[in-house]
CSV table of C-alpha atoms in Angstrom, one decimal:
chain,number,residue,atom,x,y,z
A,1,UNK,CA,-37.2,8.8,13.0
A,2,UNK,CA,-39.4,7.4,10.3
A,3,UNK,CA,-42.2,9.9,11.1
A,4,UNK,CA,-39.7,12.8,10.6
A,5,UNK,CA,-38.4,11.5,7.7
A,6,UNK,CA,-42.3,11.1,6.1
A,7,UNK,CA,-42.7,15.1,7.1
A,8,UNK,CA,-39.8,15.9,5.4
A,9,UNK,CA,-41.1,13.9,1.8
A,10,UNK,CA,-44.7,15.5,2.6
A,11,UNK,CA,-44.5,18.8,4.3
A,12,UNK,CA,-43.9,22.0,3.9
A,13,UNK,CA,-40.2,24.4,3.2
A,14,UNK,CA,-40.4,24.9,7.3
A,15,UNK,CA,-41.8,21.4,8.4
A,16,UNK,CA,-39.4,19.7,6.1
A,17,UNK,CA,-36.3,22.0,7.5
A,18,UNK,CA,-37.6,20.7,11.2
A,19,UNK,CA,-37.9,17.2,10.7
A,20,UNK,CA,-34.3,17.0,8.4
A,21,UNK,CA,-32.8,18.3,11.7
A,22,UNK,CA,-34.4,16.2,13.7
A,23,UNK,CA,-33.7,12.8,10.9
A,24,UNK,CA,-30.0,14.5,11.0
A,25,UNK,CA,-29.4,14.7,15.1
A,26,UNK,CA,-31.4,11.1,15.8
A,27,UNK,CA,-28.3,9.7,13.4
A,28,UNK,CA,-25.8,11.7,14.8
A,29,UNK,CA,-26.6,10.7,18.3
A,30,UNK,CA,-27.1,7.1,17.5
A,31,UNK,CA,-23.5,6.8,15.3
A,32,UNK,CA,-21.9,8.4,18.8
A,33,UNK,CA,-23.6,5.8,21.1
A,34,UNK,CA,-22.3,3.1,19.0
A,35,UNK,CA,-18.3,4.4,18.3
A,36,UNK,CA,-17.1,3.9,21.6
A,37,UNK,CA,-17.7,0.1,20.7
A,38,UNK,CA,-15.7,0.9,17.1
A,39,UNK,CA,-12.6,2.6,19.2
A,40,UNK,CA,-12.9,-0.2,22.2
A,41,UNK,CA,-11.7,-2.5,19.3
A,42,UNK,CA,-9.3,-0.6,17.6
A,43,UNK,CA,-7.3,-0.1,21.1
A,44,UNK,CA,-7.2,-4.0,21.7
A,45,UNK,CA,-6.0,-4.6,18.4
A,46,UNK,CA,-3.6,-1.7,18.8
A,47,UNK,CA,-2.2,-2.8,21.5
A,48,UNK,CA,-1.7,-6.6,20.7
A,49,UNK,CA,-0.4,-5.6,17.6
A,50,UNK,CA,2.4,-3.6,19.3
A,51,UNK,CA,3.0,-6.3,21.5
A,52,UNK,CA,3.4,-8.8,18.6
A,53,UNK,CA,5.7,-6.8,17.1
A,54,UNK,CA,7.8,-6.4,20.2
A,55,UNK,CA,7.9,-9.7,20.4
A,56,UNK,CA,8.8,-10.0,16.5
A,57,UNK,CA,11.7,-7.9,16.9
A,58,UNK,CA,12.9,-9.9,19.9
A,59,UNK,CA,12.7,-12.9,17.6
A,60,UNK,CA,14.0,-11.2,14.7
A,61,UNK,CA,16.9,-10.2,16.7
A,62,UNK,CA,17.5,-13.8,18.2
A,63,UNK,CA,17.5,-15.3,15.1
A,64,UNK,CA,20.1,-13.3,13.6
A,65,UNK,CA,22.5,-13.9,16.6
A,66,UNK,CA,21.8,-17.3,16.6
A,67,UNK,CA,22.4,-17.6,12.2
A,68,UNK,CA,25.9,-15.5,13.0
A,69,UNK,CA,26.7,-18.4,16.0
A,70,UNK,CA,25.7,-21.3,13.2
A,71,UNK,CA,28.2,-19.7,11.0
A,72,UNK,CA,30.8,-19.0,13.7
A,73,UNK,CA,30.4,-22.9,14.7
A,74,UNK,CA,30.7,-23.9,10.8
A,75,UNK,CA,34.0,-22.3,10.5
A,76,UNK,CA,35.2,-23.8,13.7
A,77,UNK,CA,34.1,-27.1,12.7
A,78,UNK,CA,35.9,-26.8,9.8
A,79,UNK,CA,38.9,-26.3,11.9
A,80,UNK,CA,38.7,-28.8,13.7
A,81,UNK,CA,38.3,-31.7,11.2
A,82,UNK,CA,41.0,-30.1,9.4
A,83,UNK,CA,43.2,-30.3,12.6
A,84,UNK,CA,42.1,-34.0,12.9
A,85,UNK,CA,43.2,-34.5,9.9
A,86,UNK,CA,46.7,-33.4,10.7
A,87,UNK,CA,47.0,-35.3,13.8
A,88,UNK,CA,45.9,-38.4,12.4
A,89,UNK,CA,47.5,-38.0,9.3
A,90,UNK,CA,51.3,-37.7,11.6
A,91,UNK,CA,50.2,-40.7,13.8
A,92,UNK,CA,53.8,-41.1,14.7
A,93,UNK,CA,54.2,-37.5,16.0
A,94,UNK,CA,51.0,-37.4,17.9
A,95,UNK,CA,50.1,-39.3,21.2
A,96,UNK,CA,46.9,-41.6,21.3
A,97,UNK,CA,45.4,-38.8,24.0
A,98,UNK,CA,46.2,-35.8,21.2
A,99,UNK,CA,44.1,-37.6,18.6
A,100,UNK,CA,41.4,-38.2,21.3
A,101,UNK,CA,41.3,-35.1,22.4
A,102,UNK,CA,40.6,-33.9,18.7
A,103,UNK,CA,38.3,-36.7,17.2
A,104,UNK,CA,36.6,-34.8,20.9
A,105,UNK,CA,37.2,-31.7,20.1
A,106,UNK,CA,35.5,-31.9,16.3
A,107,UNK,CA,32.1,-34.3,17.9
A,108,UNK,CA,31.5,-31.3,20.7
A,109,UNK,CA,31.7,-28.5,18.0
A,110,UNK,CA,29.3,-30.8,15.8
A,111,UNK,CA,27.0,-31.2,19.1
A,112,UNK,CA,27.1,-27.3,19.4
A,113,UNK,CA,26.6,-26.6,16.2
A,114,UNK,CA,23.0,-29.3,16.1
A,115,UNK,CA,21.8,-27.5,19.0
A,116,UNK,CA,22.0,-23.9,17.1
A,117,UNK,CA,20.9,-25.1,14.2
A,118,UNK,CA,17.4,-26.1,16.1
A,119,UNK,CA,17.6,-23.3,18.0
A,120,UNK,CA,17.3,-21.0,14.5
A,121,UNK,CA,14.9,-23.5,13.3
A,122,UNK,CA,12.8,-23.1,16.1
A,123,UNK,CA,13.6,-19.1,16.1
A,124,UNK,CA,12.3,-18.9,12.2
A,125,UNK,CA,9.4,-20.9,12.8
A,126,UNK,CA,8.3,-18.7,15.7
A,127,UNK,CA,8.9,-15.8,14.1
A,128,UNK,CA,6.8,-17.4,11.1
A,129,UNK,CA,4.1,-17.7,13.1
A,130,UNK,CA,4.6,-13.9,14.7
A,131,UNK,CA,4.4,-12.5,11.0
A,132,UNK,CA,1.2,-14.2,10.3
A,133,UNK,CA,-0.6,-13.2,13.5
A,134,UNK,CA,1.4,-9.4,13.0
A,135,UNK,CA,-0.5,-9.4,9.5
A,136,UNK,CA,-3.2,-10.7,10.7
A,137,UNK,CA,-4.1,-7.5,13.6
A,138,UNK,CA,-2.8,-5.2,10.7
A,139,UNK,CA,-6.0,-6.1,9.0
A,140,UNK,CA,-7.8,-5.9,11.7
A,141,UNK,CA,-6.3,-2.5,12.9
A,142,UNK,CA,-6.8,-1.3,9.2
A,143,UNK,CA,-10.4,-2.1,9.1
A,144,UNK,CA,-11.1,-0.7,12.6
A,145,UNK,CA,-9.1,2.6,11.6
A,146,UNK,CA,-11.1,2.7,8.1
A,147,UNK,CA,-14.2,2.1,10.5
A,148,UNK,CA,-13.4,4.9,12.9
A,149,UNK,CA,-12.0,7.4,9.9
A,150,UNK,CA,-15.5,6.9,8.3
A,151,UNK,CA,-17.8,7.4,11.3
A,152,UNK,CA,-15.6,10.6,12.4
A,153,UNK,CA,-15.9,11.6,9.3
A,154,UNK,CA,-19.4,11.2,9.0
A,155,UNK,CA,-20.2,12.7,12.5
A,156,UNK,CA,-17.7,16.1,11.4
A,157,UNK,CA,-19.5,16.4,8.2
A,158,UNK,CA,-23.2,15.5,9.4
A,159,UNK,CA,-22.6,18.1,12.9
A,160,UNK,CA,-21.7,20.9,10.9
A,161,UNK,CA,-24.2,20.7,8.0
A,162,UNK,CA,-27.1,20.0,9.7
A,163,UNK,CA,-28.3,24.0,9.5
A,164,UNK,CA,-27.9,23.6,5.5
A,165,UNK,CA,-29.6,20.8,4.3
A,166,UNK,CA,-33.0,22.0,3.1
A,167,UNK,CA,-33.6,22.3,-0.2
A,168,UNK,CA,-32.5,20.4,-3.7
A,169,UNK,CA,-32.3,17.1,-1.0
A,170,UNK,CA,-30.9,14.0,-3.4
A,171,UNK,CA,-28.5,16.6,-4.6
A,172,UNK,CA,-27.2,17.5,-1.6
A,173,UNK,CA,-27.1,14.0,-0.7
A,174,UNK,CA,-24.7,13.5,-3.0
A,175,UNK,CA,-22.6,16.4,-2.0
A,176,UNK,CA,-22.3,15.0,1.5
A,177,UNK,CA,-21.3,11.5,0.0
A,178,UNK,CA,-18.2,12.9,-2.1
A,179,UNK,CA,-17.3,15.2,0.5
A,180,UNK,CA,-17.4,12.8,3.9
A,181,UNK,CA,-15.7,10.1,1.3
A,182,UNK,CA,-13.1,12.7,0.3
A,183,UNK,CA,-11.9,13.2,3.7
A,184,UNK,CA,-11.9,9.6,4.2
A,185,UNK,CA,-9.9,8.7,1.1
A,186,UNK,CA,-8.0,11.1,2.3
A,187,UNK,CA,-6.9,9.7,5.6
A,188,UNK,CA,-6.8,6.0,4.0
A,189,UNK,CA,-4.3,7.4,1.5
A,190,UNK,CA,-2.0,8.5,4.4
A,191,UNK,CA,-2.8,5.7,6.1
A,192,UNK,CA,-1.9,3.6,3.1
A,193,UNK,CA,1.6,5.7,2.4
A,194,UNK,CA,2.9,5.3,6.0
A,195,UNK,CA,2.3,1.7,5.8
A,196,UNK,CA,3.3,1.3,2.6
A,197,UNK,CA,6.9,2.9,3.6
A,198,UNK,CA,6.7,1.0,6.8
A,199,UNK,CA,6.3,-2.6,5.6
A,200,UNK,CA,8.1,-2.2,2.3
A,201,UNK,CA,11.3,0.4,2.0
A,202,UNK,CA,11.6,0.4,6.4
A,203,UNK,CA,12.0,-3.7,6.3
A,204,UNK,CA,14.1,-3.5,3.7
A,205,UNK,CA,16.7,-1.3,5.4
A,206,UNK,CA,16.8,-3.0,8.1
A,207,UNK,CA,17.1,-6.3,6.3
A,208,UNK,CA,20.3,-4.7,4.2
A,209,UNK,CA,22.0,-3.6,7.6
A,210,UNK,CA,22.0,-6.5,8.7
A,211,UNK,CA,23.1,-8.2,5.4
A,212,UNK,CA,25.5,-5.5,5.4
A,213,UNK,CA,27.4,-6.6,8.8
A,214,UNK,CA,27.4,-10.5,7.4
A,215,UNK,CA,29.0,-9.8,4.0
A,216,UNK,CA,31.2,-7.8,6.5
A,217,UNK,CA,32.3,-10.9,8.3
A,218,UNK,CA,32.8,-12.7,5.3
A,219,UNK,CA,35.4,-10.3,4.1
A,220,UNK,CA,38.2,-11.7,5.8
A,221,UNK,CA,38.0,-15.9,5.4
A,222,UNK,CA,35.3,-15.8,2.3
A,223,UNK,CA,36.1,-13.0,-0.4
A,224,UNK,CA,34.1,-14.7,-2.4
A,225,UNK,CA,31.3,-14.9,-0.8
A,226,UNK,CA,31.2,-11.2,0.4
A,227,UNK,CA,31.4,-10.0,-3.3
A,228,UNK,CA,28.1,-12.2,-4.1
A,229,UNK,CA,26.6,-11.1,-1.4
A,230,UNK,CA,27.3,-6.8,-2.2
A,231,UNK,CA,26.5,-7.8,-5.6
A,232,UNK,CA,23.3,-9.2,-4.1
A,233,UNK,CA,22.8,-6.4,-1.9
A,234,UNK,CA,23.1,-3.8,-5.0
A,235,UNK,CA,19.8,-5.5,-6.6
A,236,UNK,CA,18.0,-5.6,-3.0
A,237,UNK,CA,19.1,-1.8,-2.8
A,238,UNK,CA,17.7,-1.1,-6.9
A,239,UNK,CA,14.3,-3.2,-5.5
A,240,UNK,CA,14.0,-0.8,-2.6
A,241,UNK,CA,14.5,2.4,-4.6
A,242,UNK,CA,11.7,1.5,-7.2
A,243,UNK,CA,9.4,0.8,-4.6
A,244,UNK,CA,10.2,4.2,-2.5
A,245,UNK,CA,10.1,5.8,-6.5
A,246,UNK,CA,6.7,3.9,-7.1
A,247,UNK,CA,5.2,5.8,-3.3
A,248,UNK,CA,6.4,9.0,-4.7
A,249,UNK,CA,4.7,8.6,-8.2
A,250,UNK,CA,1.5,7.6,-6.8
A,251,UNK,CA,1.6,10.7,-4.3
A,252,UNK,CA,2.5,13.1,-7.4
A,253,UNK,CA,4.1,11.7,-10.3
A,254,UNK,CA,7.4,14.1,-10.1
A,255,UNK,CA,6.8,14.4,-14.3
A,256,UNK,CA,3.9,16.4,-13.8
A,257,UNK,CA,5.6,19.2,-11.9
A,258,UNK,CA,8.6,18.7,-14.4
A,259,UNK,CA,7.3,18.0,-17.9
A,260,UNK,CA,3.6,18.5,-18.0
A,261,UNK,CA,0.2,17.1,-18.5
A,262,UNK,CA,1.3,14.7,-21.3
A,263,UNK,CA,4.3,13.4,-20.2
A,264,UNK,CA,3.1,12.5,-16.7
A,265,UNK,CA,0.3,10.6,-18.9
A,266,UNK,CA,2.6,8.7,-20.8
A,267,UNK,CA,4.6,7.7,-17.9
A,268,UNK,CA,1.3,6.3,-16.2
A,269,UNK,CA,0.4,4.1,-19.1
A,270,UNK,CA,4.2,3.1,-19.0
A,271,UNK,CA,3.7,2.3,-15.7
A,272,UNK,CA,0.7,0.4,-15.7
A,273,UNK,CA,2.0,-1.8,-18.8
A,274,UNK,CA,5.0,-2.6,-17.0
A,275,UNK,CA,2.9,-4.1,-14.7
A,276,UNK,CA,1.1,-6.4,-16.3
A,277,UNK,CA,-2.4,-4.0,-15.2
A,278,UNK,CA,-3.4,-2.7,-18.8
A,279,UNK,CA,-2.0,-1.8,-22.0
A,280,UNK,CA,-3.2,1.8,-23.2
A,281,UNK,CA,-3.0,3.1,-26.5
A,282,UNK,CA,-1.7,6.5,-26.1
A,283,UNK,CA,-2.0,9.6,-28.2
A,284,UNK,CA,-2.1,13.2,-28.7
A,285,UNK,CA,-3.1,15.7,-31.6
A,286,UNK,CA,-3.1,19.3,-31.6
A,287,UNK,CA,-0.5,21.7,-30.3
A,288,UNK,CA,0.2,21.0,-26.8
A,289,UNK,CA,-0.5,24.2,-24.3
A,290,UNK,CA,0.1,24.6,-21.0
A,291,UNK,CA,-2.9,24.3,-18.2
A,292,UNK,CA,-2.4,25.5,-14.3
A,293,UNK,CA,-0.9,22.7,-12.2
A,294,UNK,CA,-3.7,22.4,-10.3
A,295,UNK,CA,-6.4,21.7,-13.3
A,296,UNK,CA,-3.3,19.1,-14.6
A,297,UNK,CA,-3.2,17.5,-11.5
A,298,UNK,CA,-7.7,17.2,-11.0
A,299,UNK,CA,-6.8,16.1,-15.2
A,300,UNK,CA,-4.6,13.9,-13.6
A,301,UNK,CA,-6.4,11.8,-11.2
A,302,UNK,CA,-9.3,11.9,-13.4
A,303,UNK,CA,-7.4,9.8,-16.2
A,304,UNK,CA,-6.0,7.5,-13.5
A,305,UNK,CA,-9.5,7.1,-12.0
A,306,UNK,CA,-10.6,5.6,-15.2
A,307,UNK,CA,-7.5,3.4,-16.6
A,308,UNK,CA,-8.2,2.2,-12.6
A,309,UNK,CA,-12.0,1.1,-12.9
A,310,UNK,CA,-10.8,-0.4,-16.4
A,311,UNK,CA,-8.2,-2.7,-15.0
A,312,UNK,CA,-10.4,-3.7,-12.3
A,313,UNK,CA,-13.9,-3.9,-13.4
A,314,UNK,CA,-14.4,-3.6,-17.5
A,315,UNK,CA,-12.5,-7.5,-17.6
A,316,UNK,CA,-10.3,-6.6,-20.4
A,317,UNK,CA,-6.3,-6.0,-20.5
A,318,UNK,CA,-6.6,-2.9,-23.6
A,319,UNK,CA,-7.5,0.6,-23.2
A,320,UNK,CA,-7.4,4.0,-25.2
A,321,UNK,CA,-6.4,7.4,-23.8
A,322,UNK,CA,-6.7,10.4,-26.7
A,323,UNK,CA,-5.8,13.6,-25.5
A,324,UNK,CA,-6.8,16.5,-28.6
A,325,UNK,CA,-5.8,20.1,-28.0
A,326,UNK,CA,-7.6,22.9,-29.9
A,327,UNK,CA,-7.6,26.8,-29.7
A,328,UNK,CA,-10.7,26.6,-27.5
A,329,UNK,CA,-10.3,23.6,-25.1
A,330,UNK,CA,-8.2,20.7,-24.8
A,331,UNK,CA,-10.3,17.2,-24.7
A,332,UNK,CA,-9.3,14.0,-22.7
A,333,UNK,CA,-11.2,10.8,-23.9
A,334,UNK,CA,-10.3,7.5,-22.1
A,335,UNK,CA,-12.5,4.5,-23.1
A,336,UNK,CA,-12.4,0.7,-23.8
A,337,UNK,CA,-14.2,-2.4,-24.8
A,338,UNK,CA,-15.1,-3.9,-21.5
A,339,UNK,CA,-18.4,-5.2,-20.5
A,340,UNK,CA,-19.6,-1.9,-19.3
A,341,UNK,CA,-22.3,-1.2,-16.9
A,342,UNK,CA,-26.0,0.3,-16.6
A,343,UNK,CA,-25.2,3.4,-14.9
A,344,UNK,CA,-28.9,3.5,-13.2
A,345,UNK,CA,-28.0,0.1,-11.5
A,346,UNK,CA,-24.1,1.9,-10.3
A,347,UNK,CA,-26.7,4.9,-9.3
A,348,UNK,CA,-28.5,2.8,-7.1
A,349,UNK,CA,-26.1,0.4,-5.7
A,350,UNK,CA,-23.0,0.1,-3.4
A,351,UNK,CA,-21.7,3.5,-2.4
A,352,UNK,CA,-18.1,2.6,-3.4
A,353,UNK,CA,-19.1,1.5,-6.9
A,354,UNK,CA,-20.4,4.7,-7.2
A,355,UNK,CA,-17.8,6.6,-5.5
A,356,UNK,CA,-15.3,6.3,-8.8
A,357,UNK,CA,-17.7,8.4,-10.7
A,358,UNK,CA,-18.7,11.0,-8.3
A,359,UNK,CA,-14.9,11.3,-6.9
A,360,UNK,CA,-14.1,12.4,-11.2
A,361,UNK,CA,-17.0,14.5,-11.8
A,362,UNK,CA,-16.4,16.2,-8.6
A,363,UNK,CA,-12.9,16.6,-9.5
A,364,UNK,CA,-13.7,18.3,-12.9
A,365,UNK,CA,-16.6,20.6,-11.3
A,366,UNK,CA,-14.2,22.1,-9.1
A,367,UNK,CA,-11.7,23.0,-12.0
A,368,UNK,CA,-14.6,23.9,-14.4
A,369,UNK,CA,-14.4,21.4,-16.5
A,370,UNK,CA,-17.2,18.7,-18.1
A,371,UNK,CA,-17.1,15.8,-17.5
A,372,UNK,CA,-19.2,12.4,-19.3
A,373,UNK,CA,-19.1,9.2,-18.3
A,374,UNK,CA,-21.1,6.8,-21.1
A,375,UNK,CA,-21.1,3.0,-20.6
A,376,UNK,CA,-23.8,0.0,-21.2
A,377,UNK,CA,-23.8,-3.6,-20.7
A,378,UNK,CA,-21.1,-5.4,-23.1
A,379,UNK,CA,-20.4,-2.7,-24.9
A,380,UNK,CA,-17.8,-0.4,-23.0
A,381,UNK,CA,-17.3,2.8,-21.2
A,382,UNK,CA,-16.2,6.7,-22.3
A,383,UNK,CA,-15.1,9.0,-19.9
A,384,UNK,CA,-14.6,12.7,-21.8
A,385,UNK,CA,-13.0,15.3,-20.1
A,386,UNK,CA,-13.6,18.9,-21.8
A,387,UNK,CA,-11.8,21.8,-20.0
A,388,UNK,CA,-11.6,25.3,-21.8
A,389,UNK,CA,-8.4,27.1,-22.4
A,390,UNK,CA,-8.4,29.8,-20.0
């Protein structure tokens, strides 16, 4: 392979086509020879993870009978003691045997009820222990799946460009970066959305059901109670439908569709203050005109892209976003006072470092637009965004 790849730095339009094949098919066959080892892993974590979580909902579902028992036994403890208290209170009505029977009656309730109590105990600590090891294969499965989205990805894209890859070399390169990383981003993002509804909005339901059925039970013997606990439910319920509203923004802010470019801006910067992530400085000048919803949308994710790398690698909380609208072109300039970076060093180093600034300028090729991206050590980054009014 090394040989092939020295013929295609030194030789000719024909030997360098030949040997870029060759280079290309040696890493294809060598990425398949190794996946089976990638998908051998991600079955056996698959497969353990389902059985923890069978196993977790077995638990789960113990637990909660055994909690409704404890509170069944509470209330007839309760009962009890109070009809000791009766029978001893009327000595002279009641035999020696009744008020033996009930001082009885009250210790085996309170023997019942000791036993449950450990029995949740030992229900909540095993299903402690099932959550950690259930979180602990969904890492596992989520790197194996990232793993095996990556090298299918690679192997698709590599397979059916091998018969196109001849000249302008480090610019194709690059091409084949953004592109197999697009369709990997891709299928982590779905990835990331299922499992984002699964874990967060799914549990929740299921956790209000059930809350649902014991503020239920308290109805009758604890009015009280049930109303805390609907009242309770309402902000569990108000949690759950920010979170399903925060899935939907990040898939497409609905604002965009509704109100436009600007507002769907504004509500990210919102959004990201709220947070605690960054405070942007937001403003627009000019008279705003309407773009087509796909060049909003590439506008978009552009803008998030960068108020993204500024929350997690410039090392400051501030940020600016200026949006200026002229006859000719509308102009998007996000930048702040971070410590920057030497983009020859991003050029040359990790692939996902760099993967931020291809995925933008990709993003504004394909809609036409021009896109800079300025930065140096200590002393901040610009992205500027320049698309003409069509």
């Amino acid at each position: 392979m090394a040989a092939d790849l020295a013929a295609v730095l030194t030789g000719g339009q024909g030997a360098s086509e030949s040997s870029l094949r060759r280079v290309l098919a040696n890493t294809i066959t060598t990425i398949e020879e190794n996946k089976g080892q990638i998908f051998d892993i991600y079955e056996a974590t698959r497969i353990s993870l389902q059985e923890t979580e069978t196993q977790l909902d077995d638990v789960e579902k113990n637990a909660r009978t055994s909690a409704l028992r404890v509170g069944e036994l509470e209330l007839e403890e309760q009962a009890r003691k109070q009809h000791l208290a009766h029978v001893s209170g009327n000595f002279a009505e009641n035999s020696e045997d009744e008020i033996r029977q009930s001082y009885e009656a009250v210790a085996n309730v309170q023997v019942d009820l000791a036993l449950e109590k450990d029995n949740e105990k030992r229900l909540r600590e095993q299903r402690d222990k099932l959550l950690i090891r259930r979180n602990s294969l969904q890492g596992m499965l989520k790197q194996a799946e990232h793993l095996a989205f990556a090298v299918g990805a690679v192997l698709s894209y590599l397979s059916s460009e091998i018969g196109g890859v001849v000249w302008q070399i480090e610019q194709t390169q690059k091409e084949k970066f953004v592109g197999a990383r697009i369709i990997k981003a891709q299928e982590e993002e779905r990835y990331r959305i299922s499992r984002e509804i699964h874990d967060t909005a799914a549990q929740e339901m299921a956790n209000l059901i059930f809350q649902t059925s014991v503020c239920e039970k308290l109805v009758d013997f604890d009015p009280e109670g049930a109303k805390q606990g609907i009242q309770e439910l309402r902000q569990q319920i108000k949690a759950t439908l920010a979170g399903l509203r925060q899935v939907v923004f990040d898939m497409r802010p609905m604002s965009l569709d509704d109100l436009g470019l600007v507002a769907a801006l504004k509500e990210l910067c919102r959004k990201l203050a709220d947070k605690g992530i960054l405070e942007v400085s937001f403003g627009v000048e000019g008279n705003v005109w309407e773009l087509p919803k796909s060049v909003e949308v590439a506008l978009f994710r552009i803008v998030q892209e960068a108020l993204n790398n500024v929350a997690r690698h410039a090392s400051v909380k501030k940020a600016r976003l200026r949006l200026l609208y002229t006859g000719e072109a509308l102009s998007v300039l996000t930048e702040d006072e971070g410590i920057g970076f030497d983009e020859a060093e991003v050029e040359k180093g990790d692939a996902e470092n760099r993967l931020g600034l291809l995925s933008m300028k990709e993003r504004g090729r394909i809609i036409g637009a021009q896109v800079t991206i300025t930065s140096a050590k200590n002393k901040g980054t610009k992205v500027h965004v320049r698309v003409k009014n069509i």
